[in-house]
Coordinates of C-alpha atoms in Angstrom, one line a residue:
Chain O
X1 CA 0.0 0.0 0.0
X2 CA 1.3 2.8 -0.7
X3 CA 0.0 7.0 0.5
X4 CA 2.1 8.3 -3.1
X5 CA -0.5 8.9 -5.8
X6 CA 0.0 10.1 -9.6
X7 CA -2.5 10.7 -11.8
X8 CA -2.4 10.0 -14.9
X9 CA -1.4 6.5 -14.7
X10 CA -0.8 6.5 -18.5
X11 CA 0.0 9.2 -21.2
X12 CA 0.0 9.7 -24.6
X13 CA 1.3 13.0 -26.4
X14 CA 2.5 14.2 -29.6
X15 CA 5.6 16.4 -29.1
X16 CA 3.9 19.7 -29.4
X17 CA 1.6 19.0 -26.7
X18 CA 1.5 20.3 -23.2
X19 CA 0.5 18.5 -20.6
X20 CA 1.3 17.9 -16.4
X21 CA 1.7 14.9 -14.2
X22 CA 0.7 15.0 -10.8
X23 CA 1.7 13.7 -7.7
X24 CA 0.3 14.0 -4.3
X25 CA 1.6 11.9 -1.2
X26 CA -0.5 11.9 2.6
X27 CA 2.3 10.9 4.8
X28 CA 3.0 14.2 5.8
X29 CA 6.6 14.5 4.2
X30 CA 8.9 17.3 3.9
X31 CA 10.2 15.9 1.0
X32 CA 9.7 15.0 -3.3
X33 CA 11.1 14.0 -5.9
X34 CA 10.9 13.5 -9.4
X35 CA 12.4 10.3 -11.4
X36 CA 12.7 8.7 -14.3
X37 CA 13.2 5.3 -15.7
X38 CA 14.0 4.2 -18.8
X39 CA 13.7 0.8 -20.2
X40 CA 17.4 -0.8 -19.0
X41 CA 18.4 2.4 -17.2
X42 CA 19.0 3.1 -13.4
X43 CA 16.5 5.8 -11.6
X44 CA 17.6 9.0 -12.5
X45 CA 16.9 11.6 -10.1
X46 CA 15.2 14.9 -12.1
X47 CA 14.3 17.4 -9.3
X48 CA 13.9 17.6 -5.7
X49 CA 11.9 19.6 -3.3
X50 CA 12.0 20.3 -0.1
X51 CA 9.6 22.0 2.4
X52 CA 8.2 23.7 -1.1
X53 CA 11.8 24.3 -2.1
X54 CA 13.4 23.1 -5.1
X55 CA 17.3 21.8 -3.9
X56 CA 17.9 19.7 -6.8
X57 CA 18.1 20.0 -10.9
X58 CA 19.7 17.0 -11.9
X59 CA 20.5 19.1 -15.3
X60 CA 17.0 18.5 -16.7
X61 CA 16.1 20.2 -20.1
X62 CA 13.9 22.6 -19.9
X63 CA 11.4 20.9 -21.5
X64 CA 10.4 19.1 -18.1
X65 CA 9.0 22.2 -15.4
X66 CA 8.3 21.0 -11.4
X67 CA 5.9 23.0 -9.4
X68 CA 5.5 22.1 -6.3
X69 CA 2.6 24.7 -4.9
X70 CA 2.9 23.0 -1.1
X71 CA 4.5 20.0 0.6
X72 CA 1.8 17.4 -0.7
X73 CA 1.7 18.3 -3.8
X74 CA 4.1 17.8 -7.1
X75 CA 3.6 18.5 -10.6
X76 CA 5.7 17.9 -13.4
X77 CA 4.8 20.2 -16.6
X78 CA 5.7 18.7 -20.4
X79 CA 5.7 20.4 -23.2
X80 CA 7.9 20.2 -26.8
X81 CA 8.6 17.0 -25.4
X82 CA 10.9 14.3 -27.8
X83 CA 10.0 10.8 -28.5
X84 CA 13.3 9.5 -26.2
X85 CA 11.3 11.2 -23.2
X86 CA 9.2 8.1 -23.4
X87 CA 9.5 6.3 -19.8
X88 CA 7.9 5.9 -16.9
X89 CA 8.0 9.4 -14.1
X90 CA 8.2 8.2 -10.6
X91 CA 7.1 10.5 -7.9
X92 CA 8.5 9.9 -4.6
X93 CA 8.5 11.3 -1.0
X94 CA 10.7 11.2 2.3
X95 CA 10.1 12.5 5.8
X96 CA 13.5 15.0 4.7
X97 CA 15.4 15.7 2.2
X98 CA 18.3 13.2 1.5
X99 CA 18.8 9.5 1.9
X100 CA 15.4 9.2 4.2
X101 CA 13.5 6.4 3.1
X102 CA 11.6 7.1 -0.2
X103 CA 8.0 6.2 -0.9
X104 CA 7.0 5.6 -4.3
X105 CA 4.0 6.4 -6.5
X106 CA 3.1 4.0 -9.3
X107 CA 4.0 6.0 -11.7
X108 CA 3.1 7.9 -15.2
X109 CA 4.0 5.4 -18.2
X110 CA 4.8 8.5 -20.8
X111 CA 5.2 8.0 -24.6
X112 CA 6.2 10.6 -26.6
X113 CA 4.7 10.1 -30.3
Chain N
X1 CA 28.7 7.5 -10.3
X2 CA 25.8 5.0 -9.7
X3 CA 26.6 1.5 -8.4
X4 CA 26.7 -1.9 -10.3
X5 CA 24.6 -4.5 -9.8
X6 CA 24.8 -8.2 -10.3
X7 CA 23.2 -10.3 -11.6
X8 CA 21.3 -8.5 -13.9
X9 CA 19.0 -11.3 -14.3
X10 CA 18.1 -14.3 -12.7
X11 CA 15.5 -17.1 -12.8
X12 CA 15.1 -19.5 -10.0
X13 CA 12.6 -22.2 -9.0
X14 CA 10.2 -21.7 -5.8
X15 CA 12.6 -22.7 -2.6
X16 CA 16.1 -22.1 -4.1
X17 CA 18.5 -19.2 -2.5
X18 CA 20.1 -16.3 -4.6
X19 CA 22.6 -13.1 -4.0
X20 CA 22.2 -9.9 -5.2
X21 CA 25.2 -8.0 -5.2
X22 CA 25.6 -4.2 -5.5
X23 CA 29.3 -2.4 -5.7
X24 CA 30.1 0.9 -5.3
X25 CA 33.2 2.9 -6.7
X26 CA 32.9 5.0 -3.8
X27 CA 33.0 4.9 0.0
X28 CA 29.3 4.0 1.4
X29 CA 27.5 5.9 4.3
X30 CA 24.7 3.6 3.6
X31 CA 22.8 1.1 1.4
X32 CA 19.1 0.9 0.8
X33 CA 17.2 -2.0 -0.8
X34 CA 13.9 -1.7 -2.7
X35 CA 12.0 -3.9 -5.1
X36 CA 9.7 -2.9 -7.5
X37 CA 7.4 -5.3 -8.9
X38 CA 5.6 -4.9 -12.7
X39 CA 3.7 -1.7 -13.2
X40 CA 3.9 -1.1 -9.5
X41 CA 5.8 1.1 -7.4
X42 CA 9.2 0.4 -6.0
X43 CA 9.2 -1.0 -2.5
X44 CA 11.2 0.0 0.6
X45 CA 13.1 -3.4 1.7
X46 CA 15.9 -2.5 4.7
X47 CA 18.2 0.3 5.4
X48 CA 21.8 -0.7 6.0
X49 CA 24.6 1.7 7.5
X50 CA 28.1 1.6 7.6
X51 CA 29.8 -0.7 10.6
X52 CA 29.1 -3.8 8.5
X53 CA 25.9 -4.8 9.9
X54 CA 23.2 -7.3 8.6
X55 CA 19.7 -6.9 8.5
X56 CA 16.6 -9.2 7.7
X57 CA 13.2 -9.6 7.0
X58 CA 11.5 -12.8 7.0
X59 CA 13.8 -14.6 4.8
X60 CA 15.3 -11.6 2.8
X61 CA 18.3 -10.1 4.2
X62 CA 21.3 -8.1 3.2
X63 CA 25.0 -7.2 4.4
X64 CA 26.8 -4.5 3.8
X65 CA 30.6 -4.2 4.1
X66 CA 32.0 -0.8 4.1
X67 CA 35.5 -2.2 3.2
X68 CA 34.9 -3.6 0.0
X69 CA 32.1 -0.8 -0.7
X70 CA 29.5 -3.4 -1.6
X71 CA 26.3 -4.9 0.0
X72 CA 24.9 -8.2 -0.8
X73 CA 21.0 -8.7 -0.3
X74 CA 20.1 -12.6 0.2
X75 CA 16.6 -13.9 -0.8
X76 CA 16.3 -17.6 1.5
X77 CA 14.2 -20.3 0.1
X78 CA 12.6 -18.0 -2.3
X79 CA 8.8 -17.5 -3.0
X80 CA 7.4 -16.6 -5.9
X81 CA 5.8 -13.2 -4.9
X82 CA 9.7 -12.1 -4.8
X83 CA 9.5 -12.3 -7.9
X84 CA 10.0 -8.4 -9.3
X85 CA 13.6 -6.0 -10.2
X86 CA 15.4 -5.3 -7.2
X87 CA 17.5 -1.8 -6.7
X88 CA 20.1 -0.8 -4.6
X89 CA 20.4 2.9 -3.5
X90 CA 23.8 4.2 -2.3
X91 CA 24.8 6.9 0.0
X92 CA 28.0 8.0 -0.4
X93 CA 28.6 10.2 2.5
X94 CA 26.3 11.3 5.7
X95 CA 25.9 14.4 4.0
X96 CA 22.4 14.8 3.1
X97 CA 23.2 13.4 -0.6
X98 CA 21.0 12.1 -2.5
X99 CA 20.7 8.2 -3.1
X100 CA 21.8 7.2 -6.3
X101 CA 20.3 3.7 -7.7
X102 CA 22.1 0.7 -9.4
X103 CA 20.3 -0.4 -12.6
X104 CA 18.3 -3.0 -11.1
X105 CA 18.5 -7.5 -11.1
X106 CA 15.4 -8.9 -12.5
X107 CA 14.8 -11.6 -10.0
X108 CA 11.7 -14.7 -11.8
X109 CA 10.8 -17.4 -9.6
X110 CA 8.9 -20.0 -11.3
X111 CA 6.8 -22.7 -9.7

Protein backbone atom coordinates (compact mmCIF):
# COMPACT_ATOMS: atom_id res chain seq x y z
CA UNK A 1 0.00 0.00 0.00
CA UNK A 2 1.26 2.82 -0.71
CA UNK A 3 0.00 7.00 0.48
CA UNK A 4 2.06 8.33 -3.08
CA UNK A 5 -0.49 8.89 -5.83
CA UNK A 6 0.01 10.07 -9.61
CA UNK A 7 -2.48 10.74 -11.81
CA UNK A 8 -2.38 10.04 -14.91
CA UNK A 9 -1.41 6.48 -14.75
CA UNK A 10 -0.78 6.54 -18.53
CA UNK A 11 0.04 9.17 -21.16
CA UNK A 12 0.04 9.72 -24.57
CA UNK A 13 1.29 12.98 -26.38
CA UNK A 14 2.49 14.20 -29.63
CA UNK A 15 5.56 16.37 -29.08
CA UNK A 16 3.86 19.74 -29.36
CA UNK A 17 1.60 18.99 -26.73
CA UNK A 18 1.50 20.26 -23.18
CA UNK A 19 0.51 18.49 -20.58
CA UNK A 20 1.26 17.94 -16.44
CA UNK A 21 1.75 14.87 -14.23
CA UNK A 22 0.67 15.00 -10.76
CA UNK A 23 1.72 13.69 -7.71
CA UNK A 24 0.32 13.96 -4.35
CA UNK A 25 1.57 11.95 -1.17
CA UNK A 26 -0.54 11.94 2.55
CA UNK A 27 2.28 10.95 4.80
CA UNK A 28 2.98 14.17 5.83
CA UNK A 29 6.60 14.55 4.23
CA UNK A 30 8.86 17.30 3.89
CA UNK A 31 10.17 15.94 0.95
CA UNK A 32 9.68 15.05 -3.26
CA UNK A 33 11.10 14.00 -5.92
CA UNK A 34 10.86 13.54 -9.45
CA UNK A 35 12.36 10.29 -11.42
CA UNK A 36 12.71 8.71 -14.32
CA UNK A 37 13.15 5.35 -15.68
CA UNK A 38 14.01 4.18 -18.83
CA UNK A 39 13.70 0.83 -20.19
CA UNK A 40 17.41 -0.82 -18.98
CA UNK A 41 18.37 2.39 -17.21
CA UNK A 42 18.97 3.07 -13.41
CA UNK A 43 16.48 5.75 -11.57
CA UNK A 44 17.63 9.03 -12.51
CA UNK A 45 16.90 11.60 -10.13
CA UNK A 46 15.20 14.88 -12.10
CA UNK A 47 14.30 17.41 -9.30
CA UNK A 48 13.89 17.59 -5.74
CA UNK A 49 11.89 19.62 -3.32
CA UNK A 50 12.04 20.26 -0.09
CA UNK A 51 9.62 22.04 2.41
CA UNK A 52 8.23 23.68 -1.12
CA UNK A 53 11.77 24.27 -2.12
CA UNK A 54 13.44 23.08 -5.12
CA UNK A 55 17.26 21.81 -3.89
CA UNK A 56 17.93 19.72 -6.76
CA UNK A 57 18.07 19.97 -10.86
CA UNK A 58 19.70 17.00 -11.86
CA UNK A 59 20.51 19.09 -15.30
CA UNK A 60 17.01 18.46 -16.74
CA UNK A 61 16.11 20.23 -20.06
CA UNK A 62 13.92 22.60 -19.89
CA UNK A 63 11.35 20.87 -21.47
CA UNK A 64 10.36 19.05 -18.08
CA UNK A 65 9.02 22.17 -15.40
CA UNK A 66 8.26 20.99 -11.36
CA UNK A 67 5.89 22.99 -9.42
CA UNK A 68 5.49 22.13 -6.31
CA UNK A 69 2.63 24.73 -4.86
CA UNK A 70 2.95 23.03 -1.08
CA UNK A 71 4.51 19.96 0.58
CA UNK A 72 1.79 17.37 -0.70
CA UNK A 73 1.66 18.32 -3.83
CA UNK A 74 4.15 17.77 -7.07
CA UNK A 75 3.59 18.55 -10.65
CA UNK A 76 5.71 17.91 -13.44
CA UNK A 77 4.85 20.21 -16.60
CA UNK A 78 5.74 18.71 -20.38
CA UNK A 79 5.74 20.37 -23.18
CA UNK A 80 7.85 20.24 -26.84
CA UNK A 81 8.59 16.98 -25.38
CA UNK A 82 10.91 14.27 -27.77
CA UNK A 83 9.97 10.83 -28.49
CA UNK A 84 13.32 9.51 -26.23
CA UNK A 85 11.33 11.19 -23.18
CA UNK A 86 9.23 8.09 -23.36
CA UNK A 87 9.47 6.34 -19.76
CA UNK A 88 7.91 5.86 -16.95
CA UNK A 89 7.98 9.37 -14.10
CA UNK A 90 8.23 8.24 -10.60
CA UNK A 91 7.06 10.54 -7.86
CA UNK A 92 8.53 9.85 -4.56
CA UNK A 93 8.45 11.28 -1.01
CA UNK A 94 10.69 11.15 2.32
CA UNK A 95 10.06 12.49 5.81
CA UNK A 96 13.53 15.05 4.72
CA UNK A 97 15.40 15.68 2.17
CA UNK A 98 18.34 13.16 1.51
CA UNK A 99 18.77 9.54 1.93
CA UNK A 100 15.42 9.24 4.21
CA UNK A 101 13.55 6.41 3.14
CA UNK A 102 11.62 7.12 -0.16
CA UNK A 103 8.02 6.21 -0.86
CA UNK A 104 7.05 5.62 -4.33
CA UNK A 105 4.01 6.42 -6.49
CA UNK A 106 3.10 4.05 -9.28
CA UNK A 107 4.04 6.00 -11.67
CA UNK A 108 3.07 7.91 -15.19
CA UNK A 109 4.04 5.37 -18.21
CA UNK A 110 4.76 8.54 -20.83
CA UNK A 111 5.20 7.96 -24.62
CA UNK A 112 6.16 10.64 -26.62
CA UNK A 113 4.75 10.15 -30.34
CA UNK B 1 28.73 7.53 -10.31
CA UNK B 2 25.76 5.00 -9.70
CA UNK B 3 26.56 1.51 -8.38
CA UNK B 4 26.74 -1.87 -10.32
CA UNK B 5 24.64 -4.46 -9.84
CA UNK B 6 24.76 -8.17 -10.30
CA UNK B 7 23.17 -10.34 -11.60
CA UNK B 8 21.29 -8.47 -13.94
CA UNK B 9 19.02 -11.26 -14.28
CA UNK B 10 18.12 -14.35 -12.69
CA UNK B 11 15.54 -17.15 -12.76
CA UNK B 12 15.09 -19.55 -9.98
CA UNK B 13 12.59 -22.18 -8.96
CA UNK B 14 10.18 -21.72 -5.75
CA UNK B 15 12.64 -22.65 -2.56
CA UNK B 16 16.14 -22.05 -4.06
CA UNK B 17 18.49 -19.23 -2.52
CA UNK B 18 20.13 -16.26 -4.57
CA UNK B 19 22.61 -13.12 -4.00
CA UNK B 20 22.16 -9.91 -5.21
CA UNK B 21 25.18 -7.96 -5.22
CA UNK B 22 25.57 -4.24 -5.48
CA UNK B 23 29.35 -2.40 -5.71
CA UNK B 24 30.06 0.86 -5.30
CA UNK B 25 33.19 2.95 -6.68
CA UNK B 26 32.89 5.01 -3.78
CA UNK B 27 32.95 4.93 0.00
CA UNK B 28 29.35 3.99 1.42
CA UNK B 29 27.50 5.87 4.33
CA UNK B 30 24.73 3.56 3.64
CA UNK B 31 22.84 1.12 1.36
CA UNK B 32 19.05 0.95 0.81
CA UNK B 33 17.22 -2.05 -0.75
CA UNK B 34 13.91 -1.73 -2.70
CA UNK B 35 12.02 -3.90 -5.12
CA UNK B 36 9.67 -2.87 -7.54
CA UNK B 37 7.43 -5.28 -8.88
CA UNK B 38 5.62 -4.94 -12.71
CA UNK B 39 3.69 -1.69 -13.19
CA UNK B 40 3.94 -1.06 -9.51
CA UNK B 41 5.83 1.12 -7.42
CA UNK B 42 9.24 0.44 -5.98
CA UNK B 43 9.17 -0.95 -2.47
CA UNK B 44 11.19 0.00 0.58
CA UNK B 45 13.07 -3.38 1.73
CA UNK B 46 15.92 -2.49 4.69
CA UNK B 47 18.18 0.32 5.38
CA UNK B 48 21.81 -0.73 6.04
CA UNK B 49 24.65 1.74 7.51
CA UNK B 50 28.06 1.57 7.57
CA UNK B 51 29.77 -0.66 10.58
CA UNK B 52 29.11 -3.81 8.55
CA UNK B 53 25.88 -4.78 9.91
CA UNK B 54 23.22 -7.35 8.64
CA UNK B 55 19.71 -6.89 8.52
CA UNK B 56 16.62 -9.20 7.69
CA UNK B 57 13.18 -9.61 7.04
CA UNK B 58 11.47 -12.82 6.97
CA UNK B 59 13.77 -14.62 4.76
CA UNK B 60 15.35 -11.64 2.81
CA UNK B 61 18.32 -10.12 4.25
CA UNK B 62 21.33 -8.14 3.24
CA UNK B 63 24.95 -7.19 4.40
CA UNK B 64 26.77 -4.47 3.81
CA UNK B 65 30.56 -4.22 4.07
CA UNK B 66 31.97 -0.76 4.13
CA UNK B 67 35.51 -2.20 3.24
CA UNK B 68 34.91 -3.65 0.03
CA UNK B 69 32.06 -0.84 -0.66
CA UNK B 70 29.46 -3.41 -1.59
CA UNK B 71 26.27 -4.94 -0.04
CA UNK B 72 24.88 -8.22 -0.77
CA UNK B 73 20.99 -8.66 -0.34
CA UNK B 74 20.07 -12.61 0.17
CA UNK B 75 16.55 -13.92 -0.81
CA UNK B 76 16.34 -17.58 1.53
CA UNK B 77 14.20 -20.28 0.07
CA UNK B 78 12.59 -18.01 -2.31
CA UNK B 79 8.81 -17.51 -3.00
CA UNK B 80 7.38 -16.56 -5.85
CA UNK B 81 5.75 -13.25 -4.85
CA UNK B 82 9.74 -12.08 -4.80
CA UNK B 83 9.51 -12.29 -7.91
CA UNK B 84 10.00 -8.44 -9.29
CA UNK B 85 13.59 -6.03 -10.17
CA UNK B 86 15.40 -5.29 -7.24
CA UNK B 87 17.49 -1.82 -6.72
CA UNK B 88 20.10 -0.80 -4.62
CA UNK B 89 20.45 2.94 -3.53
CA UNK B 90 23.83 4.16 -2.30
CA UNK B 91 24.85 6.92 0.00
CA UNK B 92 28.02 7.95 -0.40
CA UNK B 93 28.59 10.23 2.50
CA UNK B 94 26.31 11.30 5.66
CA UNK B 95 25.87 14.45 4.02
CA UNK B 96 22.39 14.84 3.12
CA UNK B 97 23.15 13.35 -0.64
CA UNK B 98 21.04 12.10 -2.47
CA UNK B 99 20.75 8.16 -3.10
CA UNK B 100 21.82 7.22 -6.29
CA UNK B 101 20.26 3.66 -7.65
CA UNK B 102 22.10 0.73 -9.42
CA UNK B 103 20.31 -0.36 -12.64
CA UNK B 104 18.34 -3.01 -11.07
CA UNK B 105 18.50 -7.46 -11.05
CA UNK B 106 15.43 -8.90 -12.50
CA UNK B 107 14.77 -11.65 -10.02
CA UNK B 108 11.66 -14.69 -11.78
CA UNK B 109 10.75 -17.39 -9.62
CA UNK B 110 8.88 -20.01 -11.31
CA UNK B 111 6.82 -22.67 -9.72
Amino acid sequence: ETGVTQTPRHLVMGMTNKKSLKCEQHLGHNAMYWYKQSAKKPLELMFVYNFKEQTENNSVPSRFSPECPNSSHLFLHLHTLQPEDSALYLCASSPNRGTDTQYFGPGTRLTVL
Amino acid sequence: QQPVQSPQAVILREGEDAVINCSSSKALYSVHWYRQKHGEAPVFLMILLKGGEQKGHEKISASFNEKKQQSSLYLTASQLSYSGTYFCGTESNNAGNMLTFGGGTRLMVKP
